[in-house]
Amino acid sequence: PAPTTVNLPVEGKGHILWLRVPLPEEERNEPTLYLPRVFLNLEVYLNGKRIYSFGEFKCDYKNRFSAFVPNRIFLPEDYKGNMIYFRVFSDSPRINGIQGGIVLGTREKLTLHLIRKEIPQFLVGVFCVFIGLLTLLSCVDRSADRPHAAISFGFFSFFIGIAFIALIAPLLWFVPAPRFWYFVLFPSFVLFPS
């Protein structure tokens, strides 16, 4: 894995970070790079050609936020021993870049590893959604002394569960709509009852 690049200080208007990482000589079937989280927009170059892009890069640095999603990049078969270049745009005063490192593996092994790794998070999310819905349903036909507490807990549990589920990498790959997942995740943080 390559090192992470979180919180690098920058000066000036356009915050572009270029990273260069050497790729190993060993051969892999369906070589795939996994970047757990890239802060804002990303382009990846290999042998002078762009092989991956996420978000928009504009000349005037008026780039729009796309989403914070894990990126899975399929490499061509002639990747061995070359340098791969990452171009990251961030509009914050500090470039956050790539968080969590860069991992190279086969498509199948990376996907299975991430599914196994994130099963507990998925189960916790489903459990929280279930408890939240069960609590809300129990408030429908009851006249309790404090129904607002049960309703608040129900919504809190439901939105916590949605947040857990919306952050699962393989789910983001199987339903490749990053803005959709961002707009599912963001309200779950904002709508936590107080």
Tab-separated table of C-alpha atoms in Angstrom:
chain	number	residue	atom	x	y	z
A	1	PRO	CA	0.000	0.000	0.000
A	2	ALA	CA	1.086	3.549	-0.723
A	3	PRO	CA	0.991	6.204	2.001
A	4	THR	CA	-2.033	8.403	2.509
A	5	THR	CA	-2.035	12.119	1.677
A	6	VAL	CA	-4.357	13.714	4.171
A	7	ASN	CA	-4.137	17.383	5.228
A	8	LEU	CA	-1.323	18.666	3.042
A	9	PRO	CA	-1.015	22.479	3.257
A	10	VAL	CA	-1.411	24.342	-0.047
A	11	GLU	CA	-1.151	27.900	-1.301
A	12	GLY	CA	-2.914	29.628	-4.126
A	13	LYS	CA	-6.191	29.211	-5.914
A	14	GLY	CA	-6.274	25.784	-7.525
A	15	HIS	CA	-5.456	22.966	-5.191
A	16	ILE	CA	-4.159	20.223	-7.434
A	17	LEU	CA	-2.101	17.397	-5.990
A	18	TRP	CA	-0.084	15.071	-8.217
A	19	LEU	CA	1.012	11.726	-6.799
A	20	ARG	CA	3.327	9.232	-8.453
A	21	VAL	CA	3.353	5.597	-7.347
A	22	PRO	CA	5.485	2.791	-8.848
A	23	LEU	CA	3.570	-0.358	-9.760
A	24	PRO	CA	5.115	-3.767	-8.998
A	25	GLU	CA	6.633	-6.091	-11.605
A	26	GLU	CA	4.551	-9.128	-10.638
A	27	GLU	CA	1.719	-10.179	-12.904
A	28	ARG	CA	-1.892	-10.321	-11.708
A	29	ASN	CA	-5.074	-11.446	-13.377
A	30	GLU	CA	-7.508	-8.505	-13.720
A	31	PRO	CA	-5.255	-6.028	-11.846
A	32	THR	CA	-7.286	-3.563	-9.800
A	33	LEU	CA	-6.395	-0.573	-7.645
A	34	TYR	CA	-8.526	0.279	-4.639
A	35	LEU	CA	-8.549	3.782	-3.129
A	36	PRO	CA	-10.751	3.810	-0.016
A	37	ARG	CA	-11.542	7.506	-0.177
A	38	VAL	CA	-10.472	10.383	-2.402
A	39	PHE	CA	-11.344	13.896	-1.339
A	40	LEU	CA	-12.989	15.531	-4.277
A	41	ASN	CA	-12.003	14.882	-7.882
A	42	LEU	CA	-9.556	12.341	-9.267
A	43	GLU	CA	-7.842	11.449	-12.529
A	44	VAL	CA	-5.474	8.507	-12.948
A	45	TYR	CA	-2.818	8.258	-15.670
A	46	LEU	CA	-0.753	5.274	-16.806
A	47	ASN	CA	1.780	5.443	-19.655
A	48	GLY	CA	0.645	8.973	-20.500
A	49	LYS	CA	-3.025	7.988	-20.947
A	50	ARG	CA	-5.899	8.772	-18.632
A	51	ILE	CA	-7.330	5.451	-17.472
A	52	TYR	CA	-9.793	6.679	-14.843
A	53	SER	CA	-11.652	9.837	-13.938
A	54	PHE	CA	-14.021	10.744	-11.139
A	55	GLY	CA	-15.549	14.219	-11.023
A	56	GLU	CA	-14.811	17.169	-13.301
A	57	PHE	CA	-11.576	19.117	-13.706
A	58	LYS	CA	-12.161	22.613	-15.087
A	59	CYS	CA	-9.500	25.065	-16.242
A	60	ASP	CA	-10.802	27.880	-14.030
A	61	TYR	CA	-10.696	25.693	-10.879
A	62	LYS	CA	-14.458	25.947	-10.460
A	63	ASN	CA	-14.715	22.221	-9.995
A	64	ARG	CA	-17.823	20.795	-8.424
A	65	PHE	CA	-17.921	18.403	-5.534
A	66	SER	CA	-18.838	14.916	-6.721
A	67	ALA	CA	-18.828	12.711	-3.629
A	68	PHE	CA	-16.526	10.912	-1.230
A	69	VAL	CA	-16.597	7.378	-2.552
A	70	PRO	CA	-14.171	4.486	-2.711
A	71	ASN	CA	-12.635	4.170	-6.145
A	72	ARG	CA	-11.926	0.905	-7.915
A	73	ILE	CA	-9.627	1.317	-10.913
A	74	PHE	CA	-9.148	-1.503	-13.409
A	75	LEU	CA	-5.619	-1.496	-14.815
A	76	PRO	CA	-4.629	-2.629	-18.312
A	77	GLU	CA	-2.581	-5.813	-18.598
A	78	ASP	CA	0.637	-3.881	-19.406
A	79	TYR	CA	0.778	-2.109	-16.027
A	80	LYS	CA	3.801	-4.016	-14.657
A	81	GLY	CA	6.743	-1.881	-13.558
A	82	ASN	CA	5.247	1.417	-14.729
A	83	MET	CA	4.554	4.572	-12.765
A	84	ILE	CA	0.940	5.492	-12.148
A	85	TYR	CA	0.003	9.145	-11.628
A	86	PHE	CA	-2.912	10.450	-9.573
A	87	ARG	CA	-4.250	13.974	-10.058
A	88	VAL	CA	-6.426	15.057	-7.139
A	89	PHE	CA	-8.357	18.319	-6.863
A	90	SER	CA	-9.502	19.731	-3.540
A	91	ASP	CA	-11.119	23.103	-2.919
A	92	SER	CA	-10.274	23.261	0.772
A	93	PRO	CA	-7.295	25.229	2.169
A	94	ARG	CA	-5.618	21.889	2.764
A	95	ILE	CA	-5.545	19.130	0.165
A	96	ASN	CA	-6.951	15.997	1.699
A	97	GLY	CA	-6.036	13.801	-1.249
A	98	ILE	CA	-6.211	10.044	-0.845
A	99	GLN	CA	-7.179	8.660	2.526
A	100	GLY	CA	-6.560	5.068	3.531
A	101	GLY	CA	-3.761	4.236	1.106
A	102	ILE	CA	-3.700	2.642	-2.328
A	103	VAL	CA	-4.091	-1.136	-2.605
A	104	LEU	CA	-3.302	-3.283	-5.666
A	105	GLY	CA	-4.832	-6.731	-6.109
A	106	THR	CA	-6.995	-8.801	-8.396
A	107	ARG	CA	-10.588	-7.704	-8.917
A	108	GLU	CA	-11.987	-10.843	-7.305
A	109	LYS	CA	-9.706	-10.852	-4.248
A	110	LEU	CA	-10.231	-7.146	-3.518
A	111	THR	CA	-14.007	-7.443	-3.817
A	112	LEU	CA	-14.178	-10.542	-1.600
A	113	HIS	CA	-11.827	-8.959	0.951
A	114	LEU	CA	-13.976	-5.822	1.168
A	115	ILE	CA	-17.227	-7.769	1.393
A	116	ARG	CA	-15.821	-9.845	4.272
A	117	LYS	CA	-14.399	-6.757	5.939
A	118	GLU	CA	-17.648	-4.785	5.751
A	119	ILE	CA	-20.166	-7.500	6.683
A	120	PRO	CA	-20.167	-6.389	10.358
A	121	GLN	CA	-20.851	-2.780	9.329
A	122	PHE	CA	-23.691	-3.921	7.063
A	123	LEU	CA	-25.229	-6.054	9.833
A	124	VAL	CA	-25.042	-3.186	12.326
A	125	GLY	CA	-26.679	-0.893	9.758
A	126	VAL	CA	-29.498	-3.348	9.042
A	127	PHE	CA	-30.012	-3.915	12.781
A	128	CYS	CA	-30.236	-0.166	13.455
A	129	VAL	CA	-32.699	0.344	10.599
A	130	PHE	CA	-34.800	-2.575	11.891
A	131	ILE	CA	-34.804	-1.236	15.477
A	132	GLY	CA	-35.649	2.254	14.232
A	133	LEU	CA	-38.575	1.047	12.125
A	134	LEU	CA	-39.801	-1.239	14.912
A	135	THR	CA	-39.716	1.666	17.384
A	136	LEU	CA	-41.557	3.963	14.981
A	137	LEU	CA	-44.191	1.314	14.281
A	138	SER	CA	-44.719	0.759	17.998
A	139	CYS	CA	-45.485	4.485	18.414
A	140	VAL	CA	-48.226	4.474	15.793
A	141	ASP	CA	-50.904	2.719	17.805
A	142	ARG	CA	-49.848	3.621	21.336
A	143	SER	CA	-50.619	6.514	23.557
A	144	ALA	CA	-47.531	6.704	25.729
A	145	ASP	CA	-46.542	9.319	28.257
A	146	ARG	CA	-43.537	10.338	26.206
A	147	PRO	CA	-44.074	9.319	22.575
A	148	HIS	CA	-41.658	11.987	21.347
A	149	ALA	CA	-38.743	10.157	23.023
A	150	ALA	CA	-39.616	6.907	21.236
A	151	ILE	CA	-40.114	8.717	17.929
A	152	SER	CA	-36.760	10.494	18.323
A	153	PHE	CA	-35.022	7.220	19.131
A	154	GLY	CA	-36.714	5.526	16.168
A	155	PHE	CA	-35.569	8.197	13.712
A	156	PHE	CA	-32.097	8.321	15.276
A	157	SER	CA	-31.639	4.554	14.991
A	158	PHE	CA	-33.049	4.485	11.450
A	159	PHE	CA	-30.733	7.247	10.165
A	160	ILE	CA	-27.683	5.787	11.921
A	161	GLY	CA	-28.407	2.490	10.147
A	162	ILE	CA	-28.759	4.229	6.783
A	163	ALA	CA	-25.412	5.978	7.360
A	164	PHE	CA	-23.702	2.653	8.150
A	165	ILE	CA	-25.125	1.019	5.022
A	166	ALA	CA	-24.411	3.973	2.703
A	167	LEU	CA	-20.685	3.858	3.537
A	168	ILE	CA	-20.101	0.264	2.417
A	169	ALA	CA	-17.659	0.146	-0.521
A	170	PRO	CA	-18.938	-2.966	-2.375
A	171	LEU	CA	-22.481	-1.593	-2.238
A	172	LEU	CA	-21.237	1.605	-3.884
A	173	TRP	CA	-19.689	-0.493	-6.643
A	174	PHE	CA	-22.773	-2.625	-7.260
A	175	VAL	CA	-24.954	0.509	-7.416
A	176	PRO	CA	-22.485	2.925	-9.079
A	177	ALA	CA	-24.272	6.209	-8.430
A	178	PRO	CA	-21.965	8.234	-6.143
A	179	ARG	CA	-24.185	11.298	-5.936
A	180	PHE	CA	-27.164	9.123	-5.020
A	181	TRP	CA	-25.202	7.559	-2.156
A	182	TYR	CA	-23.967	10.976	-1.068
A	183	PHE	CA	-27.536	12.282	-0.935
A	184	VAL	CA	-28.585	9.181	1.000
A	185	LEU	CA	-25.729	9.613	3.480
A	186	PHE	CA	-25.845	13.381	3.967
A	187	PRO	CA	-29.467	13.610	5.163
A	188	SER	CA	-28.831	10.754	7.557
A	189	PHE	CA	-26.241	12.947	9.287
A	190	VAL	CA	-28.308	16.120	9.105
A	191	LEU	CA	-31.582	14.573	10.206
A	192	PHE	CA	-30.347	12.999	13.417
A	193	PRO	CA	-32.960	14.173	15.913
A	194	SER	CA	-31.573	16.294	18.715
